[in-house]
PDB file of C-alpha atoms and ligand atoms in Angstrom:
ATOM      1  CA  MET A  24      54.613  11.880 -41.519  1.00 49.00           C
ATOM      2  CA  PRO A  25      54.045   9.472 -38.494  1.00 52.00           C
ATOM      3  CA  LYS A  26      50.182   9.401 -37.601  1.00 48.00           C
ATOM      4  CA  LYS A  27      49.284  11.318 -34.245  1.00 50.00           C
ATOM      5  CA  THR A  28      48.445   9.100 -31.794  1.00 52.00           C
ATOM      6  CA  LYS A  29      46.452  10.327 -28.530  1.00 64.00           C
ATOM      7  CA  THR A  30      48.368  10.533 -25.313  1.00 70.00           C
ATOM      8  CA  LYS A  31      46.750   7.693 -23.222  1.00 89.00           C
ATOM      9  CA  LEU A  32      46.970   8.897 -19.519  1.00 94.00           C
ATOM     10  CA  ILE A  33      46.107   4.954 -18.300  1.00 95.00           C
ATOM     11  CA  ASP A  34      47.229   1.962 -19.708  1.00 94.00           C
ATOM     12  CA  LYS A  35      45.365  -1.417 -20.233  1.00 93.00           C
ATOM     13  CA  LYS A  36      46.280  -3.233 -16.765  1.00 95.00           C
ATOM     14  CA  ASN A  37      44.651   0.273 -15.701  1.00 95.00           C
ATOM     15  CA  ILE A  38      47.962   2.154 -14.145  1.00 97.00           C
ATOM     16  CA  ARG A  39      47.672   5.918 -14.833  1.00 97.00           C
ATOM     17  CA  LYS A  40      51.055   7.756 -16.266  1.00 96.00           C
ATOM     18  CA  ASP A  41      52.232   8.504 -12.506  1.00 95.00           C
ATOM     19  CA  GLY A  42      52.094   4.829 -11.662  1.00 97.00           C
ATOM     20  CA  ARG A  43      49.213   4.843  -9.591  1.00 98.00           C
ATOM     21  CA  LYS A  44      46.236   2.550  -9.524  1.00 98.00           C
ATOM     22  CA  LEU A  45      42.656   3.856 -10.373  1.00 98.00           C
ATOM     23  CA  ASP A  46      41.566   4.472  -6.745  1.00 98.00           C
ATOM     24  CA  GLU A  47      44.885   5.512  -5.393  1.00 98.00           C
ATOM     25  CA  LEU A  48      45.644   9.007  -3.754  1.00 98.00           C
ATOM     26  CA  ARG A  49      49.084  10.365  -5.001  1.00 98.00           C
ATOM     27  CA  SER A  50      51.631  10.670  -1.853  1.00 98.00           C
ATOM     28  CA  ILE A  51      51.120  13.461   0.635  1.00 98.00           C
ATOM     29  CA  LYS A  52      53.404  15.269   3.220  1.00 98.00           C
ATOM     30  CA  LEU A  53      51.610  17.199   5.336  1.00 98.00           C
ATOM     31  CA  GLU A  54      53.614  19.855   8.087  1.00 97.00           C
ATOM     32  CA  ILE A  55      52.054  22.045  10.725  1.00 97.00           C
ATOM     33  CA  GLY A  56      53.423  25.357  12.165  1.00 96.00           C
ATOM     34  CA  VAL A  57      55.984  25.927   9.186  1.00 96.00           C
ATOM     35  CA  LEU A  58      55.404  30.221   9.390  1.00 97.00           C
ATOM     36  CA  ASN A  59      56.906  31.883  12.803  1.00 96.00           C
ATOM     37  CA  ASN A  60      54.335  35.069  12.543  1.00 97.00           C
ATOM     38  CA  ALA A  61      51.430  33.481  11.867  1.00 98.00           C
ATOM     39  CA  ASP A  62      48.829  32.562  14.590  1.00 98.00           C
ATOM     40  CA  GLY A  63      48.502  28.963  12.640  1.00 98.00           C
ATOM     41  CA  SER A  64      50.122  27.398   9.614  1.00 98.00           C
ATOM     42  CA  ALA A  65      50.243  24.110   7.247  1.00 98.00           C
ATOM     43  CA  TYR A  66      52.141  23.252   4.103  1.00 98.00           C
ATOM     44  CA  ILE A  67      50.982  20.186   1.722  1.00 98.00           C
ATOM     45  CA  GLU A  68      52.434  18.712  -0.810  1.00 98.00           C
ATOM     46  CA  GLN A  69      49.928  15.964  -2.968  1.00 98.00           C
ATOM     47  CA  GLY A  70      52.106  14.517  -5.713  1.00 98.00           C
ATOM     48  CA  LYS A  71      53.438  18.085  -7.410  1.00 98.00           C
ATOM     49  CA  THR A  72      50.933  20.312  -6.034  1.00 98.00           C
ATOM     50  CA  LYS A  73      52.648  22.338  -3.132  1.00 98.00           C
ATOM     51  CA  ILE A  74      50.230  24.775  -0.678  1.00 98.00           C
ATOM     52  CA  LEU A  75      50.874  26.808   1.800  1.00 98.00           C
ATOM     53  CA  ALA A  76      48.937  28.053   4.450  1.00 98.00           C
ATOM     54  CA  GLY A  77      48.770  30.921   7.039  1.00 98.00           C
ATOM     55  CA  VAL A  78      45.963  31.483   9.291  1.00 98.00           C
ATOM     56  CA  TYR A  79      45.724  34.981  11.162  1.00 98.00           C
ATOM     57  CA  GLY A  80      43.229  35.793  13.998  1.00 93.00           C
ATOM     58  CA  PRO A  81      41.253  35.965  16.066  1.00 97.00           C
ATOM     59  CA  LYS A  82      41.907  39.608  15.743  1.00 97.00           C
ATOM     60  CA  GLU A  83      40.493  43.241  15.100  1.00 95.00           C
ATOM     61  CA  VAL A  84      38.667  43.562  11.613  1.00 96.00           C
ATOM     62  CA  HIS A  85      39.626  46.171   9.354  1.00 93.00           C
ATOM     63  CA  PRO A  86      38.091  47.869   7.906  1.00 94.00           C
ATOM     64  CA  ARG A  87      35.812  48.181  11.221  1.00 94.00           C
ATOM     65  CA  HIS A  88      32.493  48.514   9.557  1.00 96.00           C
ATOM     66  CA  LEU A  89      32.654  44.974   8.337  1.00 96.00           C
ATOM     67  CA  ALA A  90      32.317  43.301  11.894  1.00 97.00           C
ATOM     68  CA  LEU A  91      29.753  41.005  12.700  1.00 97.00           C
ATOM     69  CA  ALA A  92      27.913  41.587  16.378  1.00 96.00           C
ATOM     70  CA  ASP A  93      27.045  37.427  16.587  1.00 97.00           C
ATOM     71  CA  ARG A  94      30.371  35.983  15.256  1.00 97.00           C
ATOM     72  CA  SER A  95      33.870  36.372  13.507  1.00 98.00           C
ATOM     73  CA  LEU A  96      34.214  37.410   9.416  1.00 98.00           C
ATOM     74  CA  LEU A  97      36.134  33.873   8.457  1.00 98.00           C
ATOM     75  CA  ARG A  98      38.268  35.543   5.286  1.00 98.00           C
ATOM     76  CA  CYS A  99      39.763  33.227   2.698  1.00 98.00           C
ATOM     77  CA  ARG A 100      42.192  33.899  -0.378  1.00 98.00           C
ATOM     78  CA  TYR A 101      42.910  31.373  -2.502  1.00 98.00           C
ATOM     79  CA  HIS A 102      45.818  32.546  -4.395  1.00 98.00           C
ATOM     80  CA  MET A 103      48.022  30.882  -7.286  1.00 98.00           C
ATOM     81  CA  ALA A 104      51.991  32.641  -7.324  1.00 98.00           C
ATOM     82  CA  PRO A 105      52.552  33.724 -10.538  1.00 97.00           C
ATOM     83  CA  PHE A 106      55.160  30.839 -11.145  1.00 97.00           C
ATOM     84  CA  SER A 107      52.847  28.280  -9.798  1.00 98.00           C
ATOM     85  CA  VAL A 108      51.787  27.123 -13.360  1.00 97.00           C
ATOM     86  CA  ASP A 109      53.646  26.734 -16.701  1.00 95.00           C
ATOM     87  CA  GLU A 110      52.899  30.234 -18.050  1.00 96.00           C
ATOM     88  CA  ARG A 111      53.314  33.030 -15.456  1.00 96.00           C
ATOM     89  CA  LYS A 112      49.909  33.748 -14.286  1.00 95.00           C
ATOM     90  CA  ARG A 113      48.905  37.106 -13.473  1.00 95.00           C
ATOM     91  CA  PRO A 114      49.090  38.026  -9.682  1.00 94.00           C
ATOM     92  CA  ALA A 115      45.919  39.831  -9.552  1.00 95.00           C
ATOM     93  CA  PRO A 116      42.806  37.506  -8.185  1.00 94.00           C
ATOM     94  CA  SER A 117      41.312  35.753 -11.607  1.00 96.00           C
ATOM     95  CA  ARG A 118      37.843  35.158 -11.610  1.00 97.00           C
ATOM     96  CA  ARG A 119      38.277  31.511 -10.497  1.00 97.00           C
ATOM     97  CA  GLU A 120      40.188  32.601  -7.516  1.00 98.00           C
ATOM     98  CA  ILE A 121      37.258  34.632  -6.331  1.00 98.00           C
ATOM     99  CA  GLU A 122      35.146  31.389  -6.933  1.00 98.00           C
ATOM    100  CA  ILE A 123      37.470  29.253  -5.347  1.00 98.00           C
ATOM    101  CA  SER A 124      37.960  31.374  -2.057  1.00 98.00           C
ATOM    102  CA  LYS A 125      34.411  31.343  -1.991  1.00 98.00           C
ATOM    103  CA  VAL A 126      34.066  27.768  -2.161  1.00 98.00           C
ATOM    104  CA  ILE A 127      36.590  27.221   0.455  1.00 98.00           C
ATOM    105  CA  ARG A 128      35.189  29.503   3.057  1.00 98.00           C
ATOM    106  CA  GLU A 129      31.879  27.923   2.958  1.00 98.00           C
ATOM    107  CA  ALA A 130      33.875  24.796   2.994  1.00 98.00           C
ATOM    108  CA  LEU A 131      35.417  25.271   5.886  1.00 98.00           C
ATOM    109  CA  SER A 132      33.064  27.866   7.932  1.00 96.00           C
ATOM    110  CA  SER A 133      30.414  25.210   8.764  1.00 93.00           C
ATOM    111  CA  THR A 134      33.058  23.487  11.281  1.00 97.00           C
ATOM    112  CA  LEU A 135      34.279  26.600  13.289  1.00 98.00           C
ATOM    113  CA  PHE A 136      32.641  28.110  16.370  1.00 98.00           C
ATOM    114  CA  LEU A 137      32.981  31.539  14.868  1.00 98.00           C
ATOM    115  CA  GLU A 138      30.228  32.785  17.620  1.00 97.00           C
ATOM    116  CA  TYR A 139      33.164  32.371  19.989  1.00 98.00           C
ATOM    117  CA  TYR A 140      34.806  35.699  18.860  1.00 97.00           C
ATOM    118  CA  PRO A 141      32.034  38.223  18.005  1.00 97.00           C
ATOM    119  CA  ARG A 142      33.491  41.418  16.191  1.00 97.00           C
ATOM    120  CA  THR A 143      36.935  39.803  15.272  1.00 98.00           C
ATOM    121  CA  SER A 144      38.214  38.489  11.933  1.00 98.00           C
ATOM    122  CA  ILE A 145      39.786  35.197  10.649  1.00 98.00           C
ATOM    123  CA  ASP A 146      42.313  35.508   8.168  1.00 98.00           C
ATOM    124  CA  VAL A 147      43.122  32.419   5.920  1.00 98.00           C
ATOM    125  CA  HIS A 148      46.013  32.757   3.374  1.00 98.00           C
ATOM    126  CA  MET A 149      45.896  30.104   0.270  1.00 98.00           C
ATOM    127  CA  GLU A 150      49.252  30.345  -1.624  1.00 98.00           C
ATOM    128  CA  VAL A 151      49.463  27.734  -4.246  1.00 98.00           C
ATOM    129  CA  LEU A 152      53.301  27.499  -4.941  1.00 98.00           C
ATOM    130  CA  GLN A 153      53.227  24.551  -7.492  1.00 98.00           C
ATOM    131  CA  ALA A 154      49.807  23.595  -8.786  1.00 98.00           C
ATOM    132  CA  ASP A 155      49.343  20.177 -10.832  1.00 98.00           C
ATOM    133  CA  GLY A 156      45.529  19.660 -10.375  1.00 97.00           C
ATOM    134  CA  GLY A 157      43.447  19.325  -7.195  1.00 98.00           C
ATOM    135  CA  THR A 158      44.475  22.757  -5.649  1.00 98.00           C
ATOM    136  CA  ARG A 159      41.350  23.604  -4.555  1.00 98.00           C
ATOM    137  CA  CYS A 160      40.906  20.193  -2.666  1.00 98.00           C
ATOM    138  CA  ALA A 161      44.303  20.433  -1.349  1.00 98.00           C
ATOM    139  CA  ALA A 162      44.011  23.906  -0.230  1.00 98.00           C
ATOM    140  CA  THR A 163      41.217  23.056   1.469  1.00 98.00           C
ATOM    141  CA  THR A 164      42.723  20.101   3.360  1.00 98.00           C
ATOM    142  CA  VAL A 165      45.935  22.487   4.392  1.00 98.00           C
ATOM    143  CA  ALA A 166      43.504  25.642   5.378  1.00 98.00           C
ATOM    144  CA  SER A 167      41.595  23.231   8.185  1.00 98.00           C
ATOM    145  CA  LEU A 168      45.037  22.346   9.697  1.00 98.00           C
ATOM    146  CA  ALA A 169      46.660  25.895   9.263  1.00 98.00           C
ATOM    147  CA  LEU A 170      43.167  26.359  11.603  1.00 98.00           C
ATOM    148  CA  ALA A 171      43.805  23.732  13.726  1.00 98.00           C
ATOM    149  CA  ASP A 172      47.139  25.130  14.311  1.00 97.00           C
ATOM    150  CA  ALA A 173      46.010  28.660  15.385  1.00 97.00           C
ATOM    151  CA  GLY A 174      43.662  26.697  17.766  1.00 97.00           C
ATOM    152  CA  ILE A 175      40.571  27.705  16.523  1.00 98.00           C
ATOM    153  CA  PRO A 176      37.832  25.870  18.137  1.00 98.00           C
ATOM    154  CA  MET A 177      36.526  23.499  16.053  1.00 98.00           C
ATOM    155  CA  LYS A 178      33.986  20.578  15.274  1.00 97.00           C
ATOM    156  CA  ASP A 179      35.754  18.259  13.437  1.00 98.00           C
ATOM    157  CA  LEU A 180      38.570  18.792  10.407  1.00 98.00           C
ATOM    158  CA  ILE A 181      37.786  19.614   7.207  1.00 98.00           C
ATOM    159  CA  VAL A 182      39.158  17.164   4.460  1.00 98.00           C
ATOM    160  CA  ALA A 183      38.966  17.018   0.947  1.00 98.00           C
ATOM    161  CA  VAL A 184      39.736  15.497  -2.619  1.00 98.00           C
ATOM    162  CA  ALA A 185      38.326  15.172  -6.159  1.00 98.00           C
ATOM    163  CA  ALA A 186      37.470  12.370  -7.906  1.00 98.00           C
ATOM    164  CA  GLY A 187      36.426  12.058 -11.444  1.00 98.00           C
ATOM    165  CA  LYS A 188      36.571  10.361 -15.135  1.00 98.00           C
ATOM    166  CA  VAL A 189      38.846   9.836 -17.049  1.00 97.00           C
ATOM    167  CA  GLU A 190      39.319   7.918 -20.512  1.00 96.00           C
ATOM    168  CA  ASN A 191      35.968   6.465 -19.467  1.00 96.00           C
ATOM    169  CA  LYS A 192      37.580   5.217 -15.948  1.00 97.00           C
ATOM    170  CA  ILE A 193      36.651   6.297 -12.554  1.00 98.00           C
ATOM    171  CA  LEU A 194      39.716   8.008 -10.947  1.00 98.00           C
ATOM    172  CA  LEU A 195      40.742   9.111  -7.337  1.00 98.00           C
ATOM    173  CA  ASP A 196      42.758  12.312  -7.001  1.00 98.00           C
ATOM    174  CA  LEU A 197      43.344  13.856 -10.676  1.00 98.00           C
ATOM    175  CA  ASN A 198      46.162  15.149 -11.505  1.00 98.00           C
ATOM    176  CA  GLY A 199      46.710  18.326 -13.702  1.00 97.00           C
ATOM    177  CA  ASP A 200      46.812  16.140 -16.964  1.00 96.00           C
ATOM    178  CA  GLU A 201      43.796  13.775 -15.685  1.00 97.00           C
ATOM    179  CA  ASP A 202      42.042  17.247 -14.981  1.00 96.00           C
ATOM    180  CA  LYS A 203      42.722  18.854 -18.234  1.00 95.00           C
ATOM    181  CA  ILE A 204      42.310  16.539 -20.658  1.00 94.00           C
ATOM    182  CA  GLY A 205      39.390  14.451 -18.449  1.00 95.00           C
ATOM    183  CA  GLU A 206      35.646  14.135 -18.943  1.00 97.00           C
ATOM    184  CA  ALA A 207      34.881  15.207 -15.386  1.00 97.00           C
ATOM    185  CA  ASP A 208      35.774  15.778 -11.909  1.00 97.00           C
ATOM    186  CA  VAL A 209      34.073  16.136  -8.384  1.00 98.00           C
ATOM    187  CA  PRO A 210      35.802  18.273  -5.825  1.00 98.00           C
ATOM    188  CA  LEU A 211      34.466  16.780  -2.518  1.00 98.00           C
ATOM    189  CA  ALA A 212      35.231  18.085   1.077  1.00 98.00           C
ATOM    190  CA  ILE A 213      33.742  16.721   4.447  1.00 98.00           C
ATOM    191  CA  MET A 214      34.159  16.760   8.168  1.00 98.00           C
ATOM    192  CA  PRO A 215      34.880  13.149   8.387  1.00 98.00           C
ATOM    193  CA  ASN A 216      33.598  12.313  11.505  1.00 97.00           C
ATOM    194  CA  SER A 217      29.976  13.146  10.848  1.00 96.00           C
ATOM    195  CA  LYS A 218      30.392  12.619   6.996  1.00 96.00           C
ATOM    196  CA  VAL A 219      28.731  15.827   6.589  1.00 97.00           C
ATOM    197  CA  ILE A 220      29.425  17.334   3.230  1.00 98.00           C
ATOM    198  CA  THR A 221      30.690  21.007   3.509  1.00 98.00           C
ATOM    199  CA  LEU A 222      31.606  21.363  -0.487  1.00 98.00           C
ATOM    200  CA  LEU A 223      30.832  19.078  -3.516  1.00 98.00           C
ATOM    201  CA  GLN A 224      31.251  20.372  -6.951  1.00 98.00           C
ATOM    202  CA  MET A 225      30.770  18.721 -10.275  1.00 97.00           C
ATOM    203  CA  ASN A 226      32.584  19.699 -13.632  1.00 96.00           C
ATOM    204  CA  GLY A 227      31.612  18.029 -17.039  1.00 96.00           C
ATOM    205  CA  LEU A 228      29.157  15.105 -17.070  1.00 96.00           C
ATOM    206  CA  LEU A 229      28.786  11.766 -15.261  1.00 97.00           C
ATOM    207  CA  SER A 230      25.626   9.612 -15.175  1.00 97.00           C
ATOM    208  CA  VAL A 231      23.729   8.883 -12.140  1.00 97.00           C
ATOM    209  CA  GLU A 232      25.231   5.661 -11.247  1.00 98.00           C
ATOM    210  CA  GLU A 233      29.106   7.070 -12.593  1.00 98.00           C
ATOM    211  CA  PHE A 234      28.310  10.156 -10.258  1.00 98.00           C
ATOM    212  CA  LYS A 235      27.322   7.661  -7.021  1.00 98.00           C
ATOM    213  CA  GLN A 236      31.028   5.705  -7.789  1.00 98.00           C
ATOM    214  CA  THR A 237      32.952   9.172  -7.989  1.00 98.00           C
ATOM    215  CA  LEU A 238      31.609  10.466  -4.964  1.00 98.00           C
ATOM    216  CA  ASN A 239      31.969   7.110  -2.980  1.00 98.00           C
ATOM    217  CA  LEU A 240      35.722   6.987  -4.314  1.00 98.00           C
ATOM    218  CA  ALA A 241      36.114  10.947  -2.957  1.00 98.00           C
ATOM    219  CA  MET A 242      34.780   9.801   0.409  1.00 98.00           C
ATOM    220  CA  ASP A 243      37.078   7.027   0.435  1.00 98.00           C
ATOM    221  CA  GLY A 244      40.333   9.311  -0.172  1.00 98.00           C
ATOM    222  CA  CYS A 245      38.785  11.842   2.110  1.00 98.00           C
ATOM    223  CA  PHE A 246      39.369   9.308   5.017  1.00 98.00           C
ATOM    224  CA  GLN A 247      42.529   8.114   4.160  1.00 98.00           C
ATOM    225  CA  ILE A 248      43.941  12.154   4.102  1.00 98.00           C
ATOM    226  CA  TYR A 249      42.510  12.506   6.899  1.00 98.00           C
ATOM    227  CA  GLN A 250      44.279  10.023   8.750  1.00 98.00           C
ATOM    228  CA  HIS A 251      47.437  12.052   7.545  1.00 98.00           C
ATOM    229  CA  GLN A 252      46.120  15.440   9.180  1.00 98.00           C
ATOM    230  CA  LYS A 253      45.475  13.603  12.496  1.00 98.00           C
ATOM    231  CA  GLU A 254      48.974  12.332  12.339  1.00 97.00           C
ATOM    232  CA  SER A 255      50.586  15.397  11.204  1.00 97.00           C
ATOM    233  CA  LEU A 256      48.666  17.272  14.040  1.00 96.00           C
ATOM    234  CA  SER A 257      49.945  14.539  16.515  1.00 95.00           C
ATOM    235  CA  LYS A 258      53.587  15.070  15.225  1.00 93.00           C
ATOM    236  CA  LYS A 259      53.080  18.374  16.109  1.00 91.00           C
ATOM    237  CA  TYR A 260      52.137  18.415  19.434  1.00 89.00           C
ATOM    238  CA  ALA A 261      54.443  15.430  20.301  1.00 90.00           C
ATOM    239  CA  GLU A 262      57.095  17.774  19.222  1.00 87.00           C
ATOM    240  CA  MET A 263      56.245  20.787  21.609  1.00 84.00           C
ATOM    241  CA  LYS A 264      55.418  18.696  24.462  1.00 85.00           C
ATOM    242  CA  GLU A 265      58.852  17.751  23.796  1.00 86.00           C
ATOM    243  CA  GLU A 266      60.474  21.002  23.612  1.00 85.00           C
ATOM    244  CA  SER A 267      58.593  21.992  26.770  1.00 85.00           C
ATOM    245  CA  GLU A 268      60.160  19.045  28.828  1.00 84.00           C
TER     246      GLU A 268
HETATM  247  P1  LIG B  28      41.324  22.904  -9.277  1.00 66.14           P
HETATM  248  O1  LIG B  28      43.090  22.920  -9.128  1.00 66.14           O
HETATM  249  O2  LIG B  28      41.055  22.692  -8.030  1.00 66.14           O
HETATM  250  O3  LIG B  28      41.619  21.155  -9.954  1.00 66.14           O
HETATM  251  P2  LIG B  28      40.686  23.600 -11.578  1.00 66.14           P
HETATM  252  O4  LIG B  28      40.372  22.473 -12.327  1.00 66.14           O
HETATM  253  O5  LIG B  28      40.056  25.103 -12.013  1.00 66.14           O
HETATM  254  O6  LIG B  28      41.116  23.286 -10.284  1.00 66.14           O
HETATM  255  O7  LIG B  28      41.922  23.691 -12.592  1.00 66.14           O
HETATM  256  C1  LIG B  28      42.815  22.365 -12.670  1.00 66.14           C
HETATM  257  C2  LIG B  28      44.230  22.579 -12.664  1.00 66.14           C
HETATM  258  O8  LIG B  28      44.650  23.406 -13.797  1.00 66.14           O
HETATM  259  C3  LIG B  28      44.949  23.313 -11.689  1.00 66.14           C
HETATM  260  O9  LIG B  28      45.216  22.429 -10.499  1.00 66.14           O
HETATM  261  C4  LIG B  28      45.983  23.399 -12.541  1.00 66.14           C
HETATM  262  O10 LIG B  28      47.095  22.933 -12.384  1.00 66.14           O
HETATM  263  C5  LIG B  28      45.279  24.279 -13.610  1.00 66.14           C
HETATM  264  N1  LIG B  28      45.507  25.225 -13.940  1.00 66.14           N
HETATM  265  C6  LIG B  28      44.454  26.074 -13.428  1.00 66.14           C
HETATM  266  N2  LIG B  28      44.866  27.623 -13.698  1.00 66.14           N
HETATM  267  C7  LIG B  28      45.786  27.848 -14.484  1.00 66.14           C
HETATM  268  C8  LIG B  28      46.611  28.935 -15.419  1.00 66.14           C
HETATM  269  N3  LIG B  28      46.276  30.000 -14.722  1.00 66.14           N
HETATM  270  N4  LIG B  28      47.296  28.530 -16.058  1.00 66.14           N
HETATM  271  C9  LIG B  28      47.681  27.082 -16.235  1.00 66.14           C
HETATM  272  N5  LIG B  28      47.146  26.055 -15.428  1.00 66.14           N
HETATM  273  C10 LIG B  28      46.170  26.518 -14.726  1.00 66.14           C
END
């Protein structure tokens, strides 16, 4: 019988299974305004992770008793499609999806001027079409763009990415296998211009030094993704300008 060897995710030259360096993001594709019937929408591909976001609002709140007198009610729904993972996922919201919806709502709400639209609601739907790690962060990044596409006034975009520890090394933007096998991961969301942190979680164990390193790496990753966000918005508005001329 051949001896079972543990699969290595990082080789001797510090190259990961998908060909990336330790501090390299997965390739990112962003598109804005992909849905006709939503007030705002966006789509992200980050490596093999694929997520669609649609925003409805500001609009009348249903049920009405949930309306807030001084601001808009921001509701976020992160959902994984049944076909988004290798074994069919039950469509009903899981505890994990409820938790992720909550942390994303909190991450997004601090940048929005919700007080401009009292007694209304803004609904953000994030549908994970394919999950391969980092979905809460990619969903946050794409939801922020969908909100911008809906014209919701905001102080800044929100951008998110995770970094973590795998096989004793600190890595940026963990994919599904790295997330599963790794020792720790730290999802981070920030307002890139003020560097205010709006989401910070940690799964697993890190020393204080490792945590600082992981956080700095995730920060760098956020700034890189922010450039993609800005480019995708500029592209969308350049196209709109061309169409109107
Ligand atoms: P995140 O996607 O933000 O990293 P988790 O750490 O909770 O969130 O999940 C890590 C990864 O595990 C997901 O991106 C996905 O690839 C996988 N995963 C999550 N839930 C399921 C599930 N029900 N079935 C199979 N894989 C899952």
